[in-house]
C-alpha cells in the first residue's frame, strides 16, 4: 500500500546516503590517479570520532568538525605515503581499513568501557528531519501523503546534501578548470606537468575532498542514521 511504498523509498534514501558520499570520495581520488581502498576505514574512524566528540561535548558542530579533521588527516597520510613517496596504494588503503577496525574498538573500550561502543548520543547532537512542517502538512493527503511525505520529506540534511553532492561533484569534474586538471592528473600526468600544473597538488586537493566526504559519510551513520 501507500505507506509501504513511502517506507521503502525512505529506507532506500537513508541507507544509500553514506554509500553515495563514499562513492563520490572514491571517484574524486580515483580520477586524480589515487586508488583509495581505505574508504571503509576512514568512514569508521570518522564515525567513531563524531560519536566520541558528540558524547564528550554535546555539540553537533564540534562532532562534525572533529570527524572532518580525522578524515582529512587520514587522506593526507594516504597522500604522503602514496603520492609523495610513491608507496603501494592498495596496501596502504587496506592498512587504513584494518587499522580502523581494530583502533576504534580499542579506543572505545579504553575511553567508554562499553565493549568498544560509544555511549548513546544526546538528542541535541542527533539530526532530525529537515522539513518537519511539510511532513505534517502532507500526512492527511491520500496516497501522496504517505508516498511523498514519508518517502521524500522526512529526511535530514545529510540525505538531501548527498543527492545534491552527486550533481556538485559532476559539475566540479566536468564543468570547471579544476576538474579538467584533476582528471588530467589521473589520465595523463606528464601532460599536466608540461602545462606547468603540479600533479602533486592536484592529487592532494582530491584527497582533501575525499577526506571531507568520507568524514560526512561516517558522521551520518552516528549523528543521523
Coordinates of N, CA and C in Angstrom, one line a residue:
X1 N 0.8 -1.2 0.0 CA 0.0 0.0 0.0 C 0.9 1.3 0.0
X2 N 0.2 2.4 0.2 CA 1.0 3.7 0.1 C 2.0 3.9 1.1
X3 N 1.7 3.4 2.4 CA 2.6 3.6 3.5 C 3.9 2.7 3.2
X4 N 3.7 1.5 2.7 CA 4.8 0.6 2.4 C 5.7 1.2 1.3
X5 N 5.1 1.8 0.3 CA 5.9 2.4 -0.8 C 6.7 3.5 -0.2
X6 N 6.1 4.4 0.6 CA 6.8 5.5 1.2 C 7.9 5.1 2.1
X7 N 7.7 4.0 2.9 CA 8.7 3.5 3.8 C 9.9 2.9 3.0
X8 N 9.6 2.2 1.9 CA 10.7 1.6 1.1 C 11.5 2.8 0.5
X9 N 10.9 3.8 0.0 CA 11.6 4.9 -0.6 C 12.5 5.6 0.5
X10 N 11.9 5.8 1.7 CA 12.6 6.5 2.8 C 13.8 5.6 3.2
X11 N 13.6 4.3 3.4 CA 14.7 3.5 3.8 C 15.8 3.4 2.8
X12 N 15.4 3.4 1.5 CA 16.4 3.4 0.4 C 17.3 4.6 0.5
X13 N 16.7 5.8 0.6 CA 17.4 7.0 0.7 C 18.3 7.1 1.9
X14 N 17.8 6.7 3.1 CA 18.6 6.7 4.3 C 19.8 5.8 4.2
X15 N 19.6 4.6 3.7 CA 20.7 3.6 3.7 C 21.7 3.9 2.6
X16 N 21.3 4.5 1.5 CA 22.2 4.8 0.4 C 23.0 6.1 0.6
X17 N 22.7 6.9 1.6 CA 23.4 8.2 1.8 C 24.9 8.0 2.1
X18 N 25.3 7.2 3.1 CA 26.7 7.0 3.3 C 27.4 6.4 2.1
X19 N 26.7 5.5 1.4 CA 27.3 4.9 0.2 C 27.6 5.9 -0.9
X20 N 26.6 6.8 -1.1 CA 26.8 7.9 -2.1 C 28.0 8.8 -1.8
X21 N 28.0 9.2 -0.5 CA 29.1 10.1 -0.1 C 30.5 9.4 -0.3
X22 N 30.6 8.1 0.1 CA 31.8 7.4 0.0 C 32.2 7.2 -1.5
X23 N 31.2 6.9 -2.3 CA 31.4 6.7 -3.7 C 32.0 7.9 -4.4
X24 N 31.4 9.1 -4.0 CA 31.9 10.4 -4.5 C 33.4 10.6 -4.1
X25 N 33.6 10.2 -2.8 CA 35.0 10.4 -2.3 C 36.0 9.5 -3.1
X26 N 35.6 8.3 -3.4 CA 36.4 7.4 -4.2 C 36.6 7.9 -5.6
X27 N 35.5 8.4 -6.1 CA 35.5 8.9 -7.5 C 36.5 10.1 -7.7
X28 N 36.5 11.0 -6.7 CA 37.5 12.1 -6.8 C 38.9 11.7 -6.7
X29 N 39.2 10.8 -5.8 CA 40.6 10.3 -5.7 C 41.0 9.5 -6.9
X30 N 40.1 8.6 -7.4 CA 40.4 7.8 -8.5 C 40.6 8.6 -9.8
X31 N 39.8 9.6 -10.0 CA 40.0 10.5 -11.2 C 41.4 11.2 -11.1
X32 N 41.9 11.5 -9.9 CA 43.2 12.2 -9.8 C 44.4 11.2 -10.0
X33 N 44.1 9.9 -10.0 CA 45.1 8.9 -10.1 C 45.5 8.2 -8.8
X34 N 44.7 8.3 -7.8 CA 45.0 7.7 -6.5 C 43.9 6.7 -6.2
X35 N 44.2 5.4 -6.1 CA 43.3 4.4 -5.7 C 43.1 4.4 -4.2
X36 N 41.8 4.4 -3.8 CA 41.6 4.5 -2.3 C 40.8 3.3 -1.9
X37 N 41.4 2.3 -1.3 CA 40.7 1.2 -0.7 C 40.6 1.4 0.8
X38 N 40.9 2.6 1.3 CA 40.7 2.8 2.7 C 39.4 3.6 3.1
X39 N 38.5 3.6 2.1 CA 37.3 4.4 2.4 C 36.5 3.9 3.6
X40 N 36.4 2.6 3.7 CA 35.6 2.0 4.8 C 36.3 2.3 6.1
X41 N 37.6 2.2 6.1 CA 38.4 2.6 7.4 C 38.2 4.0 7.7
X42 N 38.3 4.9 6.7 CA 38.1 6.3 7.0 C 36.7 6.6 7.6
X43 N 35.7 6.0 6.9 CA 34.3 6.2 7.4 C 34.2 5.7 8.8
X44 N 34.8 4.6 9.2 CA 34.6 4.0 10.5 C 35.3 4.9 11.5
X45 N 36.5 5.3 11.3 CA 37.2 6.2 12.2 C 36.5 7.5 12.4
X46 N 36.0 8.1 11.3 CA 35.3 9.4 11.4 C 34.0 9.2 12.1
X47 N 33.3 8.1 12.0 CA 32.1 7.8 12.7 C 32.4 7.7 14.2
X48 N 33.5 7.0 14.6 CA 33.9 6.9 16.0 C 34.3 8.3 16.5
X49 N 35.0 9.1 15.7 CA 35.4 10.5 16.2 C 34.2 11.3 16.4
X50 N 33.2 11.3 15.5 CA 32.0 12.0 15.6 C 31.2 11.6 16.9
X51 N 31.1 10.3 17.1 CA 30.4 9.8 18.3 C 31.1 10.2 19.6
X52 N 32.4 10.0 19.6 CA 33.1 10.3 20.8 C 33.1 11.8 21.2
X53 N 33.2 12.7 20.2 CA 33.2 14.1 20.4 C 31.7 14.5 20.7
X54 N 30.8 13.9 20.1 CA 29.4 14.2 20.4 C 29.0 13.9 21.8
X55 N 29.5 12.8 22.3 CA 29.2 12.4 23.7 C 30.0 13.3 24.7
X56 N 31.3 13.6 24.3 CA 32.1 14.4 25.2 C 31.7 15.9 25.3
X57 N 31.2 16.5 24.2 CA 31.0 17.9 24.1 C 29.5 18.2 24.1
X58 N 28.7 17.3 23.6 CA 27.3 17.6 23.4 C 27.0 18.6 22.2
X59 N 28.0 18.8 21.4 CA 27.9 19.8 20.3 C 27.9 19.1 18.9
X60 N 26.9 19.3 18.1 CA 26.8 18.7 16.8 C 27.9 19.3 15.9
X61 N 28.2 20.6 16.0 CA 29.2 21.3 15.2 C 30.6 20.7 15.5
X62 N 30.9 20.6 16.8 CA 32.2 20.0 17.2 C 32.4 18.6 16.7
X63 N 31.3 17.8 16.8 CA 31.4 16.4 16.3 C 31.7 16.3 14.9
X64 N 31.0 17.2 14.1 CA 31.3 17.2 12.6 C 32.7 17.7 12.3
X65 N 33.2 18.7 13.0 CA 34.5 19.3 12.8 C 35.6 18.3 13.1
X66 N 35.4 17.6 14.2 CA 36.4 16.6 14.6 C 36.4 15.4 13.6
X67 N 35.3 15.0 13.1 CA 35.2 13.9 12.1 C 35.9 14.4 10.8
X68 N 35.6 15.6 10.4 CA 36.3 16.1 9.2 C 37.8 16.2 9.3
X69 N 38.2 16.6 10.5 CA 39.7 16.7 10.8 C 40.3 15.3 10.7
X70 N 39.6 14.3 11.2 CA 40.2 12.9 11.2 C 40.2 12.4 9.7
X71 N 39.1 12.7 9.0 CA 39.0 12.3 7.6 C 40.1 12.9 6.7
X72 N 40.3 14.2 6.9 CA 41.4 14.9 6.1 C 42.7 14.4 6.5
X73 N 43.0 14.2 7.8 CA 44.3 13.7 8.3 C 44.6 12.3 7.7
X74 N 43.6 11.4 7.6 CA 43.8 10.1 7.0 C 44.1 10.2 5.5
X75 N 43.4 11.1 4.9 CA 43.6 11.3 3.4 C 45.0 11.9 3.2
X76 N 45.5 12.8 4.1 CA 46.8 13.4 3.9 C 47.9 12.3 4.2
X77 N 47.6 11.4 5.1 CA 48.5 10.3 5.4 C 48.6 9.4 4.1
X78 N 47.5 9.2 3.5 CA 47.4 8.4 2.3 C 48.2 9.1 1.2
X79 N 48.1 10.4 1.1 CA 48.8 11.2 0.1 C 50.3 11.2 0.4
X80 N 50.7 11.3 1.6 CA 52.1 11.4 2.0 C 52.8 10.1 1.6
X81 N 52.1 9.0 1.9 CA 52.7 7.7 1.6 C 52.7 7.3 0.1
X82 N 51.6 7.6 -0.6 CA 51.4 7.1 -1.9 C 51.6 8.1 -3.0
X83 N 51.4 9.4 -2.7 CA 51.7 10.4 -3.7 C 53.1 11.0 -3.6
X84 N 53.4 11.4 -2.4 CA 54.8 12.0 -2.2 C 55.9 10.9 -2.3
X85 N 55.6 9.7 -1.7 CA 56.7 8.7 -1.7 C 56.4 7.5 -2.5
X86 N 55.3 7.6 -3.4 CA 55.0 6.5 -4.3 C 54.9 5.1 -3.7
X87 N 54.3 5.1 -2.6 CA 54.0 3.8 -1.9 C 52.9 3.0 -2.6
X88 N 52.7 1.8 -2.3 CA 51.7 1.0 -2.9 C 50.3 1.4 -2.4
X89 N 49.5 1.9 -3.3 CA 48.2 2.5 -2.9 C 47.2 1.4 -2.4
X90 N 47.2 0.3 -2.9 CA 46.3 -0.8 -2.5 C 46.7 -1.2 -1.1
X91 N 48.0 -1.4 -0.8 CA 48.4 -1.9 0.5 C 48.1 -0.8 1.6
X92 N 48.3 0.4 1.3 CA 48.0 1.5 2.3 C 46.5 1.6 2.6
X93 N 45.7 1.5 1.5 CA 44.3 1.5 1.7 C 43.8 0.4 2.6
X94 N 44.3 -0.8 2.4 CA 43.9 -1.9 3.2 C 44.4 -1.7 4.6
X95 N 45.6 -1.2 4.8 CA 46.2 -0.9 6.1 C 45.3 0.1 6.9
X96 N 44.8 1.1 6.2 CA 43.9 2.1 6.9 C 42.7 1.4 7.4
X97 N 42.1 0.6 6.5 CA 40.8 -0.1 6.9 C 41.0 -1.1 8.0
X98 N 42.1 -1.9 8.0 CA 42.4 -2.8 9.0 C 42.7 -2.1 10.4
X99 N 43.5 -1.1 10.3 CA 43.8 -0.3 11.5 C 42.6 0.3 12.1
X100 N 41.7 0.8 11.3 CA 40.5 1.5 11.8 C 39.6 0.4 12.5
X101 N 39.5 -0.8 11.9 CA 38.7 -1.8 12.5 C 39.1 -2.2 13.9
X102 N 40.4 -2.2 14.2 CA 41.0 -2.5 15.5 C 41.1 -1.3 16.4
X103 N 41.5 -0.2 15.9 CA 41.7 1.0 16.7 C 40.4 1.5 17.3
X104 N 39.3 1.5 16.6 CA 38.1 2.0 17.1 C 37.6 1.2 18.3
X105 N 37.8 -0.1 18.2 CA 37.4 -1.0 19.3 C 38.2 -0.8 20.5
X106 N 39.6 -0.7 20.3 CA 40.5 -0.5 21.4 C 40.2 0.9 22.1
X107 N 40.0 1.9 21.4 CA 39.8 3.2 22.0 C 38.4 3.3 22.6
X108 N 37.4 2.6 22.0 CA 36.1 2.5 22.6 C 36.1 1.9 24.0
X109 N 36.9 0.7 24.1 CA 37.0 0.0 25.4 C 37.7 0.9 26.4
X110 N 38.8 1.5 26.0 CA 39.6 2.3 26.9 C 38.9 3.6 27.4
X111 N 38.2 4.2 26.5 CA 37.5 5.5 26.9 C 36.2 5.3 27.5
X112 N 35.4 4.4 27.0 CA 34.0 4.4 27.4 C 33.6 3.1 28.2
X113 N 34.5 2.1 28.1 CA 34.2 0.8 28.8 C 32.8 0.2 28.6
X114 N 32.4 0.2 27.3 CA 31.1 -0.3 26.9 C 31.3 -1.4 25.8
X115 N 32.4 -2.1 25.9 CA 32.6 -3.2 24.9 C 33.0 -2.7 23.6
X116 N 33.6 -1.5 23.5 CA 34.1 -1.0 22.2 C 33.1 0.0 21.6
X117 N 31.9 0.2 22.2 CA 30.9 1.1 21.7 C 31.0 2.5 22.3
X118 N 30.5 3.5 21.6 CA 30.3 4.8 22.3 C 29.0 4.9 22.9
X119 N 28.8 5.6 24.0 CA 27.5 5.8 24.7 C 26.5 6.4 23.7
X120 N 25.2 6.2 24.0 CA 24.2 6.9 23.2 C 24.4 8.4 23.1
X121 N 24.1 9.0 22.0 CA 24.3 10.4 21.8 C 23.1 11.2 22.3
X122 N 23.3 12.3 22.9 CA 22.1 13.1 23.4 C 21.4 13.6 22.1
X123 N 20.1 13.9 22.4 CA 19.2 14.4 21.3 C 19.8 15.7 20.6
X124 N 20.5 16.5 21.4 CA 21.0 17.8 20.8 C 22.0 17.5 19.7
X125 N 22.7 16.4 19.7 CA 23.7 16.1 18.8 C 23.2 15.4 17.5
X126 N 22.0 14.8 17.7 CA 21.4 14.0 16.6 C 20.6 14.9 15.6
X127 N 20.7 14.6 14.3 CA 20.0 15.3 13.3 C 18.6 14.8 13.1
X128 N 17.6 15.7 13.1 CA 16.2 15.3 12.8 C 15.8 15.7 11.4
X129 N 14.5 15.5 11.0 CA 14.0 15.9 9.7 C 14.2 17.3 9.4
X130 N 14.6 17.6 8.2 CA 14.9 19.0 7.8 C 13.6 19.8 7.5
X131 N 12.5 19.1 7.1 CA 11.2 19.8 6.8 C 10.1 19.1 7.6
X132 N 10.1 19.3 9.0 CA 9.0 18.7 9.8 C 7.7 19.3 9.5
X133 N 7.6 20.6 9.2 CA 6.3 21.2 8.9 C 5.7 20.6 7.6
X134 N 6.5 20.5 6.6 CA 6.0 19.9 5.3 C 5.5 18.5 5.5
X135 N 6.3 17.7 6.3 CA 5.9 16.3 6.6 C 4.6 16.2 7.2
X136 N 4.3 17.1 8.2 CA 3.0 17.1 8.9 C 1.9 17.5 7.9
X137 N 2.2 18.5 7.0 CA 1.2 19.0 6.1 C 0.7 18.0 5.1
X138 N 1.6 17.0 4.7 CA 1.3 16.0 3.7 C 0.6 14.8 4.3
X139 N 0.6 14.7 5.6 CA 0.1 13.4 6.2 C -1.3 13.1 5.9
X140 N -2.1 14.1 5.8 CA -3.6 13.9 5.6 C -4.0 13.7 4.1
X141 N -3.0 13.9 3.2 CA -3.3 13.8 1.8 C -3.3 12.4 1.3
X142 N -4.4 11.9 0.7 CA -4.5 10.5 0.3 C -3.4 10.2 -0.8
X143 N -2.8 9.0 -0.6 CA -1.7 8.5 -1.5 C -0.5 9.3 -1.5
X144 N -0.6 10.6 -1.9 CA 0.6 11.5 -2.0 C 1.2 11.7 -0.6
X145 N 0.3 11.8 0.4 CA 0.9 12.0 1.8 C 1.8 10.9 2.2
X146 N 1.4 9.6 2.2 CA 2.4 8.6 2.6 C 3.6 8.5 1.7
X147 N 3.4 8.5 0.4 CA 4.5 8.3 -0.5 C 5.5 9.5 -0.5
X148 N 4.9 10.7 -0.7 CA 5.8 11.9 -0.7 C 6.3 12.3 0.7
X149 N 5.3 12.3 1.6 CA 5.6 12.7 3.0 C 6.6 11.8 3.6
X150 N 6.3 10.5 3.7 CA 7.2 9.6 4.4 C 8.4 9.3 3.6
X151 N 8.2 9.1 2.3 CA 9.3 8.7 1.4 C 10.4 9.8 1.1
X152 N 9.9 11.1 0.9 CA 10.8 12.1 0.5 C 11.0 13.3 1.4
X153 N 10.1 13.5 2.3 CA 10.2 14.8 3.1 C 10.6 14.5 4.6
X154 N 10.8 13.3 5.0 CA 11.1 13.0 6.4 C 12.6 12.8 6.7
X155 N 13.4 13.4 5.8 CA 14.9 13.1 6.0 C 15.6 14.3 6.5
X156 N 16.8 14.1 6.9 CA 17.7 15.1 7.5 C 18.6 15.8 6.4
X157 N 19.4 16.7 6.8 CA 20.2 17.5 5.8 C 21.1 16.6 5.1
X158 N 21.7 15.5 5.7 CA 22.7 14.7 5.0 C 22.1 14.0 3.8
X159 N 20.9 13.6 3.9 CA 20.2 12.8 2.8 C 20.1 13.7 1.5
X160 N 19.6 14.9 1.7 CA 19.4 15.9 0.6 C 20.8 16.4 0.2
X161 N 21.7 16.5 1.1 CA 23.0 17.0 0.8 C 23.8 16.0 -0.1
X162 N 23.6 14.7 0.2 CA 24.3 13.7 -0.6 C 23.8 13.6 -2.0
X163 N 22.5 13.8 -2.2 CA 21.9 13.8 -3.5 C 22.4 15.1 -4.3
X164 N 22.5 16.2 -3.6 CA 23.0 17.4 -4.2 C 24.5 17.3 -4.5
X165 N 25.2 16.5 -3.7 CA 26.6 16.4 -3.9 C 26.9 15.6 -5.2
X166 N 26.0 14.7 -5.6 CA 26.2 14.0 -6.8 C 26.3 15.0 -8.0
X167 N 25.4 15.9 -8.1 CA 25.4 16.9 -9.1 C 26.6 17.8 -8.9
X168 N 26.9 18.1 -7.7 CA 28.0 19.1 -7.4 C 29.4 18.5 -7.9
X169 N 29.6 17.2 -7.6 CA 30.9 16.6 -8.0 C 30.9 16.5 -9.5
X170 N 29.8 16.1 -10.1 CA 29.8 16.1 -11.6 C 30.1 17.4 -12.2
X171 N 29.5 18.5 -11.6 CA 29.8 19.8 -12.1 C 31.3 20.2 -11.9
X172 N 31.8 19.8 -10.7 CA 33.2 20.1 -10.4 C 34.2 19.4 -11.4
X173 N 33.9 18.2 -11.7 CA 34.8 17.4 -12.5 C 34.7 17.8 -14.0
X174 N 33.5 18.1 -14.5 CA 33.3 18.2 -15.9 C 33.0 19.7 -16.4
X175 N 32.8 20.6 -15.5 CA 32.5 21.9 -15.9 C 33.4 23.0 -15.3
X176 N 34.5 22.6 -14.7 CA 35.4 23.6 -14.1 C 36.8 23.3 -14.5
X177 N 37.6 24.3 -14.5 CA 39.1 24.2 -14.8 C 39.7 23.2 -13.8
X178 N 39.4 23.3 -12.6 CA 39.9 22.5 -11.5 C 39.6 21.0 -11.9
X179 N 38.4 20.7 -12.3 CA 38.0 19.4 -12.6 C 38.8 18.8 -13.8
X180 N 39.0 19.7 -14.8 CA 39.7 19.3 -16.0 C 41.2 18.9 -15.6
X181 N 41.8 19.7 -14.8 CA 43.1 19.4 -14.3 C 43.2 18.2 -13.5
X182 N 42.2 18.0 -12.7 CA 42.1 16.8 -11.8 C 42.0 15.5 -12.6
X183 N 41.2 15.5 -13.6 CA 41.0 14.4 -14.5 C 42.3 14.1 -15.3
X184 N 42.9 15.2 -15.7 CA 44.2 15.1 -16.5 C 45.3 14.5 -15.6
X185 N 45.3 14.9 -14.3 CA 46.3 14.4 -13.4 C 46.2 12.9 -13.3
X186 N 45.0 12.3 -13.4 CA 44.9 10.9 -13.4 C 45.1 10.2 -14.7
X187 N 44.7 10.8 -15.8 CA 44.8 10.2 -17.1 C 46.1 10.4 -17.8
X188 N 46.7 11.6 -17.6 CA 47.9 12.0 -18.3 C 48.8 12.9 -17.5
X189 N 49.4 12.4 -16.4 CA 50.1 13.3 -15.5 C 51.3 14.1 -16.2
X190 N 51.9 13.4 -17.2 CA 53.0 14.1 -17.9 C 52.5 15.3 -18.6
X191 N 51.4 15.3 -19.2 CA 50.8 16.5 -19.9 C 50.5 17.6 -18.9
X192 N 50.0 17.2 -17.7 CA 49.8 18.2 -16.7 C 51.1 18.9 -16.2
X193 N 52.1 18.1 -16.0 CA 53.4 18.7 -15.7 C 53.9 19.6 -16.8
X194 N 53.7 19.2 -18.0 CA 54.2 20.0 -19.1 C 53.4 21.3 -19.2
X195 N 52.2 21.3 -18.7 CA 51.4 22.6 -18.7 C 51.7 23.5 -17.5
X196 N 52.6 23.0 -16.7 CA 53.0 23.8 -15.5 C 52.1 23.7 -14.3
X197 N 51.3 22.7 -14.3 CA 50.4 22.4 -13.1 C 51.0 21.3 -12.3
X198 N 51.0 21.4 -11.0 CA 51.6 20.4 -10.1 C 50.6 19.2 -10.0
X199 N 51.0 18.1 -10.4 CA 50.2 16.9 -10.3 C 50.1 16.5 -8.8
X200 N 51.2 16.8 -8.0 CA 51.2 16.5 -6.6 C 50.0 17.3 -5.9
X201 N 50.0 18.6 -6.2 CA 48.9 19.5 -5.6 C 47.5 19.0 -6.0
X202 N 47.4 18.7 -7.2 CA 46.0 18.2 -7.7 C 45.6 17.0 -7.0
X203 N 46.5 16.1 -6.8 CA 46.2 14.8 -6.1 C 45.9 15.0 -4.6
X204 N 46.7 15.9 -4.0 CA 46.4 16.3 -2.6 C 45.1 17.0 -2.4
X205 N 44.7 17.8 -3.4 CA 43.4 18.5 -3.4 C 42.3 17.5 -3.4
X206 N 42.4 16.5 -4.4 CA 41.4 15.5 -4.5 C 41.3 14.7 -3.2
X207 N 42.4 14.4 -2.6 CA 42.4 13.6 -1.4 C 41.8 14.4 -0.2
X208 N 42.0 15.7 -0.2 CA 41.4 16.6 0.8 C 39.9 16.5 0.7
X209 N 39.3 16.6 -0.5 CA 37.9 16.5 -0.7 C 37.4 15.1 -0.4
X210 N 38.3 14.1 -0.7 CA 38.0 12.7 -0.4 C 37.8 12.5 1.1
X211 N 38.7 13.1 1.9 CA 38.6 13.0 3.4 C 37.4 13.7 3.9
X212 N 37.0 14.8 3.4 CA 35.7 15.5 3.8 C 34.5 14.7 3.6
X213 N 34.4 14.1 2.4 CA 33.2 13.3 2.0 C 33.2 12.0 2.8
X214 N 34.4 11.4 3.0 CA 34.4 10.2 3.9 C 34.0 10.5 5.3
X215 N 34.4 11.7 5.8 CA 34.0 12.1 7.2 C 32.5 12.3 7.3
X216 N 31.9 12.9 6.2 CA 30.5 13.2 6.3 C 29.7 11.8 6.2
X217 N 30.2 10.9 5.5 CA 29.6 9.6 5.4 C 29.6 8.9 6.8
X218 N 30.8 8.9 7.4 CA 30.9 8.3 8.7 C 30.1 9.1 9.8
X219 N 30.1 10.4 9.7 CA 29.3 11.2 10.7 C 27.8 10.9 10.6
X220 N 27.4 10.7 9.3 CA 25.9 10.4 9.1 C 25.5 9.2 9.8
X221 N 26.3 8.1 9.8 CA 26.0 6.9 10.5 C 25.7 7.1 11.9
X222 N 26.4 8.0 12.6 CA 26.3 8.2 14.0 C 25.3 9.3 14.4
X223 N 25.4 10.4 13.6 CA 24.6 11.5 14.0 C 23.2 11.5 13.5
X224 N 22.9 10.7 12.5 CA 21.6 10.7 11.8 C 21.0 9.4 11.7
X225 N 21.7 8.4 11.1 CA 21.1 7.1 10.8 C 20.9 6.3 12.0

